[in-house]
Structures are given as structure tokens and as C-alpha cells.
Steps between C-alpha positions, in 0.01 A plus 500: 500500500226364289390698203192453294306580170637782313752599725671140461498538120748803576707279728514209244622774238760610741622147548504418129729806474737383785375736771312262725378634832691414785250287682403304201871436407580372863211271502577379150858423589417313822211286356470545113159472357334488849192712565127492554171529310157550622326210347114497484532750829751276679849613537740218405876458471639414155822442340513655138688262265502745209306799389158287419500213756538458875446228749256551786650441833189532744126490487244273334718464183829453703756298289332581164693672217328785358476656161436884437223555248522745211885533468807308407845548649811370346644142613761479759630155448763628261579742197234390291350818346611745250307823427597742235849617629510324815681158519423226717764604799345842512123372515596238759658740727191722473273197558672398804445841668103495425431270802655753752307777319164314541591413839521886579136528572221367665233424215134448524428159311183290430463147409209283371672171555581432133851363406719498182647194337782511741259470799589860600210690665379786268498822690410873398728780648413783292722756662796257476426441137471874416823605688718220346382554161568885549846429615574286200557166700180343368285494174131507469387151462129427416378146446122568512383798295621852453774636739383780735586838388655629804761215480549569120552863572775419762674277255520770235628736743787258610555422121523870417740551770693195404479358857598167608454221248435777240836668521628338186191562290130387479437185284138462392503138607680310782513125572443450843490104527600222267379140459654225295288259328679215688413612843302265702143609615414766244133383500287515185608851419869368425794726478480881504696811576347808675559817331407839654402783292663802662238756334169318628633292777345169346679184593418257213587135483668405146473134429793328326646161452865573522734339753731729666858419598597599860675859458326536162409868458154594359468871352249717364545812299835692406720780622329682774179319437686174590423292802638147579472237763712196562334172545587297808296199611333552848687218655840653402451844639602439840676159484739374220510860361603516136802714386271802417400523871839460656 
């Protein structure tokens, strides 16, 4: 069964609460993250790798990695996040469920051919973004201009209900990516950390000159307003993993 639009938002909320529909559960058990999207009018098979990215398995962009615009999901390579009262293990477990939730629907998406710094195709799947934010499995993440009010309203709803990543509290700022000053290929900008504002959805780059050690934790705020991320160099996230990922 394929569900779409607002109905799927209810499905995602049910999944997040542990009540996944039988068909979606069976599909997720057999082929985790496998699904389909309608990309520029063409139905193509995809494999979701986490809540904001997927690999395109057919059509004119076959073989490309794609990045969902407007939202950010937690990293799945290890327990690298802390948000208020939720520790790394709890958030990592939630992050690993997000790809299956995203694969539970067939989303309508568009792409203009633009790519990010990791060469991922930038795609816009508004209903997917809205459903994931409302379920508390992604946060609003606006790089260019103000975030859409519908997405922000969905995030406020998830925060008020303490769903998903907001179950332990709602810090005003959350680090979503870290870059050490000694990384290669930083370009003219130099080192920066990406910080998401959980009230406005703005995802700002904060420049710095710090050299992070592998497994060093970078934090913002205090108490329920505290959010942290652990630095792991890209080349060590899947091979030669440091102790904090094992």
C-alpha cells in the first residue's frame, strides 16, 4: 500500500510511536530504506540512506546521491548527537529508523540539477520534508532565506508534543555539522560549523579557526537548552572508526 500527502504524515507519526502499518513494516524488514519517488514526473526507485538523503536507482539521475532540501535529519554513522535530555545512543537509534519512515511513502519531488559540496543532487520533496519534521525525525534547515511557515508550524507542533528528537527538550541552537581547521579542501571560506536555529529554521555557518580532535564534543547552551555534536573526520566515519563510534 502506498500512502501520500497528509495521510502519510499520520503514518510517520504512528511509525515514530512504534505502530508502523503492517505493509510498511514488512517492506522495511525485507529491504530497509527501499522505496520510490516521482522525480520530475518520472517514478524512480530509490534507497533512503537516512532521513534527508537517498540514492537514485533508476531514471536519468540513476546512480546519483540526492539531498533533500529544507530539512536536516540526524547522522546515522554513529552516536554523535546530544539534544537536551537525549544522549547519543537514543538519538542514534532514532536516526537509524528515519530512512525506513521516509521510504514508507512515494513522494513527489523536483530537481533543477544543482548539487551540493558533496556532489549530491539537490531535490525538493515538500510532502516528505513536512511529514518528517512533523514526526520529529528531522528539523527545519534553511540555507537560503527564511524557512517556509508550514514547515516551521510542523516543527513547533513536534516540539510542543516532544516527538522524536525533541523528546528531551528543545535547545534554541543545534550543531548539525562540524569542520576542523586542519581539514583539507575547505576552500576560501575556511573552517566552519553549521548551526540550526530551532525557532526560525535558519542554518547558519559559523566560521572558526579551531582544530578539533576526533571524538571531541562541541556544545552550545546549557541544561535543556544544550545541544552537542561529536566531531569525526569524514574519512573515519565508516572505516578506521574512532572509539566514540564503536
